[in-house]
Coordinates of C-alpha atoms and ligand atoms in Angstrom, one line a residue:
M1 CA -63.4 87.3 -56.9
N2 CA -63.0 84.8 -59.8
E3 CA -66.2 83.3 -61.0
A4 CA -66.8 79.6 -60.4
F5 CA -65.9 77.4 -63.4
R6 CA -69.2 75.9 -64.8
G7 CA -68.0 74.3 -68.1
E8 CA -66.9 70.9 -69.2
V9 CA -63.9 69.6 -67.3
P10 CA -61.1 68.4 -69.6
D11 CA -60.2 64.7 -69.5
F12 CA -57.4 65.1 -67.0
H13 CA -56.0 63.9 -63.7
G14 CA -53.4 65.0 -61.3
R15 CA -52.5 65.8 -57.7
V16 CA -52.3 69.0 -55.7
G17 CA -51.1 69.6 -52.1
W18 CA -51.3 72.5 -49.7
A19 CA -50.2 73.1 -46.1
C20 CA -52.4 75.6 -44.1
P21 CA -51.8 76.8 -40.6
S22 CA -54.1 77.2 -37.7
N23 CA -54.7 80.7 -36.3
I24 CA -55.3 82.2 -32.9
A25 CA -57.9 84.9 -32.5
L26 CA -57.1 88.0 -30.5
V27 CA -60.6 89.6 -30.9
K28 CA -62.8 86.5 -30.8
Y29 CA -65.6 85.4 -33.2
W30 CA -68.3 84.0 -31.0
G31 CA -71.8 84.1 -32.3
K32 CA -72.9 83.7 -35.9
R33 CA -75.8 84.5 -38.2
G34 CA -77.0 83.4 -41.6
K35 CA -74.6 81.4 -43.7
Q36 CA -71.6 81.3 -41.4
L37 CA -71.5 85.1 -41.1
P38 CA -69.9 86.5 -37.9
Q39 CA -71.9 88.6 -35.4
N40 CA -68.7 90.7 -34.9
P41 CA -65.4 91.2 -36.6
S42 CA -62.3 89.2 -35.4
I43 CA -58.6 89.5 -35.7
S44 CA -56.0 86.7 -35.5
F45 CA -52.4 85.8 -35.7
T46 CA -51.6 83.2 -38.4
L47 CA -49.5 80.4 -36.8
S48 CA -46.6 78.5 -38.4
E49 CA -46.0 75.1 -36.9
C50 CA -49.6 74.0 -36.2
C51 CA -50.6 73.1 -39.8
T52 CA -52.7 70.6 -41.8
E53 CA -51.1 69.2 -44.9
T54 CA -53.6 68.1 -47.5
F55 CA -53.1 66.3 -50.8
V56 CA -56.0 65.8 -53.3
Q57 CA -55.8 63.4 -56.3
Y58 CA -58.3 64.3 -58.9
E59 CA -59.5 62.5 -62.0
K60 CA -62.2 63.3 -64.6
A61 CA -65.3 61.1 -64.1
D62 CA -69.0 60.8 -65.0
G63 CA -70.1 61.9 -61.6
F64 CA -68.8 63.1 -58.2
G65 CA -66.7 60.6 -56.2
F66 CA -65.0 61.2 -52.9
K67 CA -62.6 59.4 -50.5
F68 CA -61.0 60.8 -47.4
F69 CA -57.9 59.5 -45.6
F70 CA -56.7 61.0 -42.4
E71 CA -53.1 60.1 -41.3
G72 CA -53.0 57.2 -43.7
Q73 CA -56.4 55.6 -42.7
E74 CA -59.7 56.1 -44.4
N75 CA -61.8 58.3 -42.1
P76 CA -65.5 58.1 -43.1
A77 CA -66.7 60.4 -40.3
F78 CA -64.5 63.4 -41.3
G79 CA -64.9 62.5 -45.0
A80 CA -68.7 62.7 -44.6
K81 CA -68.3 66.2 -43.1
I82 CA -66.3 67.4 -46.1
E83 CA -68.5 65.6 -48.6
K84 CA -71.6 67.3 -47.1
F85 CA -69.8 70.7 -47.3
L86 CA -69.1 70.1 -51.0
L87 CA -72.6 68.9 -51.8
D88 CA -74.2 71.8 -49.9
H89 CA -72.1 74.3 -51.8
Q90 CA -72.2 72.8 -55.3
A91 CA -73.1 76.1 -56.7
F92 CA -69.7 77.4 -55.7
F93 CA -67.8 74.3 -56.9
P94 CA -69.9 73.0 -59.9
F95 CA -66.9 71.3 -61.4
I96 CA -66.7 68.7 -58.7
N97 CA -69.6 66.9 -60.3
Q98 CA -67.2 65.8 -63.0
L99 CA -64.4 64.6 -60.7
H100 CA -63.3 61.8 -58.4
L101 CA -61.4 63.2 -55.5
T102 CA -59.1 61.2 -53.1
V103 CA -58.0 63.4 -50.2
E104 CA -55.2 62.6 -47.8
S105 CA -54.7 64.8 -44.8
H106 CA -52.6 65.0 -41.7
N107 CA -51.9 67.5 -39.0
T108 CA -48.4 68.6 -38.0
F109 CA -49.5 69.0 -34.3
P110 CA -50.0 66.0 -32.1
H111 CA -53.3 64.2 -31.5
S112 CA -55.1 65.0 -28.3
S113 CA -53.4 68.3 -27.9
G114 CA -56.7 70.1 -27.7
I115 CA -55.8 72.2 -30.7
A116 CA -58.8 72.7 -33.0
S117 CA -57.9 71.6 -36.5
S118 CA -61.0 72.8 -38.3
A119 CA -59.4 76.1 -39.4
S120 CA -56.2 74.5 -40.8
S121 CA -57.9 71.4 -42.3
M122 CA -60.7 73.2 -44.0
S123 CA -58.6 76.0 -45.4
A124 CA -56.0 73.4 -46.7
F125 CA -58.7 71.5 -48.4
V126 CA -60.2 74.6 -50.0
M127 CA -56.8 75.7 -51.2
C128 CA -56.5 72.3 -53.0
L129 CA -59.9 72.7 -54.5
L130 CA -59.1 76.2 -55.9
D131 CA -55.8 74.9 -57.2
I132 CA -57.7 72.2 -59.1
E133 CA -60.1 74.8 -60.5
N134 CA -57.1 76.8 -61.5
Q135 CA -55.7 73.8 -63.4
I136 CA -59.0 73.7 -65.4
V137 CA -59.1 77.5 -66.1
S138 CA -55.8 79.1 -65.8
Q139 CA -56.2 82.1 -63.5
Q140 CA -54.4 83.8 -60.6
F141 CA -54.7 82.3 -57.2
D142 CA -57.6 84.1 -55.6
F143 CA -57.0 84.3 -51.8
Q144 CA -60.2 86.2 -51.2
K145 CA -62.2 83.4 -52.7
A146 CA -60.1 80.9 -50.7
S147 CA -61.0 82.8 -47.6
C148 CA -64.7 83.0 -48.5
F149 CA -65.0 79.2 -49.2
S150 CA -63.0 78.4 -46.1
R151 CA -65.4 80.5 -44.0
L152 CA -68.3 78.5 -45.4
A153 CA -66.6 75.3 -44.2
S154 CA -65.5 76.6 -40.8
G155 CA -65.8 80.3 -39.7
S156 CA -62.4 80.9 -38.3
A157 CA -60.8 79.1 -41.3
A158 CA -61.4 82.3 -43.3
R159 CA -58.5 83.8 -41.4
S160 CA -56.0 81.0 -42.1
V161 CA -55.2 81.8 -45.7
Y162 CA -53.1 84.9 -45.1
S163 CA -49.6 85.5 -43.8
K164 CA -49.0 87.0 -40.3
M165 CA -52.4 88.5 -39.4
A166 CA -56.0 88.6 -40.7
L167 CA -59.2 90.5 -40.0
W168 CA -62.5 88.8 -40.7
G169 CA -65.8 90.8 -40.5
A170 CA -67.0 94.1 -41.7
T171 CA -65.8 97.1 -39.7
E172 CA -65.8 100.8 -40.6
A173 CA -62.3 100.9 -39.0
Y174 CA -60.8 98.9 -42.0
E175 CA -61.5 99.6 -45.6
G176 CA -62.3 96.5 -47.7
S177 CA -63.2 94.4 -44.6
S178 CA -66.1 92.0 -45.1
D179 CA -68.3 89.5 -43.3
E180 CA -67.9 87.2 -46.3
Y181 CA -64.1 86.8 -46.2
A182 CA -61.1 87.8 -44.3
V183 CA -58.5 90.3 -45.4
P184 CA -54.7 90.4 -44.8
L185 CA -53.4 92.8 -42.1
E186 CA -49.7 92.2 -42.8
N187 CA -49.2 95.7 -44.2
D188 CA -50.9 97.5 -41.4
I189 CA -49.1 96.1 -38.4
H190 CA -46.0 97.2 -36.5
P191 CA -42.9 95.0 -37.3
I192 CA -42.9 93.7 -33.6
F193 CA -46.1 91.7 -34.2
K194 CA -44.5 89.9 -37.1
T195 CA -42.0 88.4 -34.6
Y196 CA -44.6 87.2 -32.1
H197 CA -44.4 83.8 -30.5
D198 CA -47.3 81.7 -29.4
S199 CA -46.4 79.0 -26.9
I200 CA -49.4 76.8 -26.5
L201 CA -49.6 75.2 -23.0
I202 CA -51.5 72.0 -23.1
V203 CA -53.6 71.9 -20.0
S204 CA -55.9 69.2 -21.3
G205 CA -56.0 67.2 -24.5
E206 CA -59.5 65.9 -23.9
T207 CA -62.3 66.6 -26.4
K208 CA -64.3 69.6 -25.4
S209 CA -67.5 69.0 -23.6
V210 CA -69.3 71.6 -25.7
S211 CA -68.3 72.1 -29.4
S212 CA -67.7 75.5 -31.0
R213 CA -70.8 75.0 -33.1
A214 CA -73.0 74.5 -30.0
G215 CA -71.2 77.5 -28.3
H216 CA -72.0 79.8 -31.2
A217 CA -75.6 78.7 -31.2
L218 CA -75.9 79.5 -27.4
M219 CA -75.1 83.1 -28.1
E220 CA -78.5 83.5 -29.6
G221 CA -80.2 83.4 -26.2
N222 CA -77.4 85.0 -24.3
P223 CA -78.7 88.2 -22.6
Y224 CA -75.2 89.7 -22.8
A225 CA -74.9 89.1 -26.6
P226 CA -75.7 92.7 -27.7
A227 CA -73.2 94.2 -25.2
R228 CA -70.6 91.6 -26.3
Y229 CA -71.0 92.5 -30.0
A230 CA -70.7 96.2 -29.2
Q231 CA -67.6 95.7 -27.1
A232 CA -66.0 93.4 -29.8
N233 CA -66.5 96.2 -32.4
E234 CA -64.9 98.7 -30.0
N235 CA -62.0 96.3 -29.3
I236 CA -61.4 95.9 -33.1
V237 CA -61.0 99.7 -33.5
N238 CA -58.6 100.0 -30.6
L239 CA -56.6 96.8 -31.5
L240 CA -56.2 97.9 -35.1
S241 CA -54.7 101.1 -33.9
A242 CA -52.4 99.4 -31.3
L243 CA -51.3 96.9 -34.0
K244 CA -50.3 99.8 -36.2
S245 CA -48.4 101.8 -33.6
G246 CA -46.9 98.9 -31.7
D247 CA -48.7 99.8 -28.5
L248 CA -48.1 96.7 -26.4
D249 CA -50.0 97.8 -23.3
T250 CA -53.2 98.2 -25.3
F251 CA -52.5 95.0 -27.2
I252 CA -52.2 93.1 -23.8
N253 CA -55.3 94.7 -22.3
I254 CA -57.5 93.9 -25.3
T255 CA -56.1 90.4 -25.9
E256 CA -56.6 89.2 -22.3
S257 CA -60.0 90.9 -21.9
E258 CA -61.2 89.2 -25.1
A259 CA -60.0 85.8 -23.9
L260 CA -61.8 86.1 -20.5
Q261 CA -64.9 87.6 -22.2
L262 CA -65.1 84.5 -24.4
H263 CA -65.2 82.2 -21.4
A264 CA -67.5 84.6 -19.4
L265 CA -70.0 84.3 -22.3
M266 CA -69.8 80.5 -22.0
M267 CA -70.4 80.8 -18.2
C268 CA -73.6 82.9 -18.7
S269 CA -75.1 80.9 -21.6
N270 CA -78.2 78.8 -21.0
P271 CA -77.2 76.1 -20.2
T272 CA -73.9 77.4 -18.7
F273 CA -70.7 75.7 -19.4
I274 CA -67.1 76.0 -18.3
L275 CA -64.1 75.0 -20.6
M276 CA -61.3 76.3 -18.4
K277 CA -59.7 74.0 -15.9
P278 CA -58.1 74.9 -12.5
N279 CA -54.6 74.9 -14.2
T280 CA -55.8 77.4 -16.8
L281 CA -56.4 79.9 -14.0
S282 CA -53.2 79.0 -12.2
I283 CA -51.2 79.7 -15.4
I284 CA -53.1 83.0 -15.9
N285 CA -52.2 84.1 -12.4
E286 CA -48.5 83.1 -12.9
I287 CA -48.4 85.1 -16.2
R288 CA -49.8 88.2 -14.5
G289 CA -47.4 87.9 -11.6
F290 CA -44.4 87.5 -14.0
R291 CA -45.5 90.5 -16.1
E292 CA -45.9 92.7 -13.0
E293 CA -42.5 91.6 -11.6
T294 CA -40.4 91.7 -14.8
K295 CA -42.3 94.2 -17.0
I296 CA -41.9 91.7 -19.8
P297 CA -44.9 92.2 -22.2
L298 CA -46.0 88.6 -22.0
C299 CA -49.8 88.0 -22.2
F300 CA -52.2 85.2 -22.8
T301 CA -55.2 84.3 -24.8
L302 CA -57.5 81.3 -24.8
D303 CA -59.3 79.5 -27.5
A304 CA -62.6 77.6 -26.8
G305 CA -60.8 75.2 -24.5
P306 CA -58.6 75.1 -21.4
N307 CA -55.2 75.5 -23.1
V308 CA -53.3 78.8 -22.7
H309 CA -51.6 80.6 -25.6
L310 CA -48.7 82.7 -24.4
L311 CA -48.0 85.6 -26.7
Y312 CA -44.7 87.6 -26.7
P313 CA -42.3 89.2 -29.0
E314 CA -39.1 87.4 -30.2
S315 CA -36.9 89.9 -28.2
E316 CA -38.3 88.3 -25.0
A317 CA -38.2 84.7 -26.1
E318 CA -35.3 83.5 -24.1
K319 CA -36.6 84.8 -20.8
V320 CA -40.2 83.6 -21.4
E321 CA -39.0 80.2 -22.4
H322 CA -37.1 79.9 -19.1
F323 CA -40.2 81.0 -17.3
I324 CA -42.3 78.4 -19.1
K325 CA -39.9 75.6 -18.2
D326 CA -39.4 76.7 -14.6
N327 CA -42.9 77.8 -13.6
L328 CA -45.6 76.8 -16.1
A329 CA -44.7 73.4 -17.6
A330 CA -45.8 71.7 -14.4
Y331 CA -49.4 72.7 -15.0
C332 CA -49.3 71.0 -18.5
V333 CA -50.2 67.5 -19.5
D334 CA -46.9 65.6 -19.4
N335 CA -45.1 69.0 -19.0
K336 CA -45.9 69.6 -22.7
W337 CA -46.3 72.8 -24.7
I338 CA -46.1 73.6 -28.4
A339 CA -43.7 76.3 -29.5
D340 CA -45.3 78.2 -32.4
H341 CA -45.0 81.7 -33.8
V342 CA -46.5 84.0 -36.3
G343 CA -46.2 82.5 -39.8
D344 CA -46.3 83.0 -43.5
G345 CA -49.7 81.5 -44.3
P346 CA -50.5 78.7 -46.8
K347 CA -47.7 76.8 -48.6
K348 CA -48.1 75.0 -51.9
L349 CA -46.6 71.5 -51.4
L350 CA -47.1 70.1 -55.0
Ligands
PMV401 O1 -64.5 78.6 -36.5 P1 -65.2 78.0 -35.3 O2 -66.7 77.8 -35.7 O3 -64.6 76.8 -34.8 O4 -65.2 79.1 -34.1 C1 -64.0 79.6 -33.6 C2 -64.3 80.3 -32.3 C3 -63.1 80.7 -31.5 O5 -62.0 79.9 -31.8 C4 -63.4 80.5 -30.0 C5 -62.7 82.1 -31.7 C6 -62.1 82.5 -33.0 O6 -62.4 83.6 -33.5 O7 -61.3 81.7 -33.6

């Protein structure tokens, strides 16, 4: 990884911009230790349409200055979160003490869609910061460092900086993997996975009753935690092999089991909590019935919320989209879903 720049910032100003996608985990990260380190490795698809676009204006100054605008309006609450992240990690970004930063950010997915924006927003901001550092000391863009800093801001953000798929967390099954940063999996997956669609069925757009942060913390007292971490490690080994060979049956088994385990862990935390809604279960049953009947390799995953992510290869897109319209849209808020697919990772906008 490139060293953090610690010298005198030149008298300069400018503007950088990056778009970063959200990602959806197949093997889930649920439970952390130390400084945002995962209790088990996780694997995700990088999405394409669900992005955060962030622009940062920078100017040399005598001390640190910071303003944050979200969708055109100053947003002190979110700004305070990012400012705290920067101040807590000054050792990683020492040059910010000589800059005034004005950040403008917006999401390409709708408000109240229940889609978590922390992975895309934090990684987009970190990409901008590293870009500014690169303007001071000209160096190659360091994606490992981007992943590491994104992780410090929001765990799952570590996986948003790579194209197609990423693995975050140390596992003997993958050389070079690390708890500190994610690594790209693009070169180790069967081409079918590069065509995958993720249709996100919006079952509820309400804010979650329990945040991810609180959910992670509850894993500490969860009596099933050791068994969960062992199982996640085993799922990583088997999923890596299925991703390589294109074994869709194993992919489906592991992906659905991981989604249900995540929610089972919530249901046996103390206190217990439930983020699924009745329509989440109805959709899951419909998907299983459709797969049984048609043999189309459609499966689902869930994030920490009630919305259902439908995963399927491009070759089945037409049939699955009919199925969504005819059978699943009625379970969604205003019959809405978001059509996303596996994407190419961060994009430089300026
Ligand atoms: O990155 P966080 O702290 O919001 O946690 C994300 C947890 C899950 O989305 C449920 C799983 C994952 O690996 O993304």
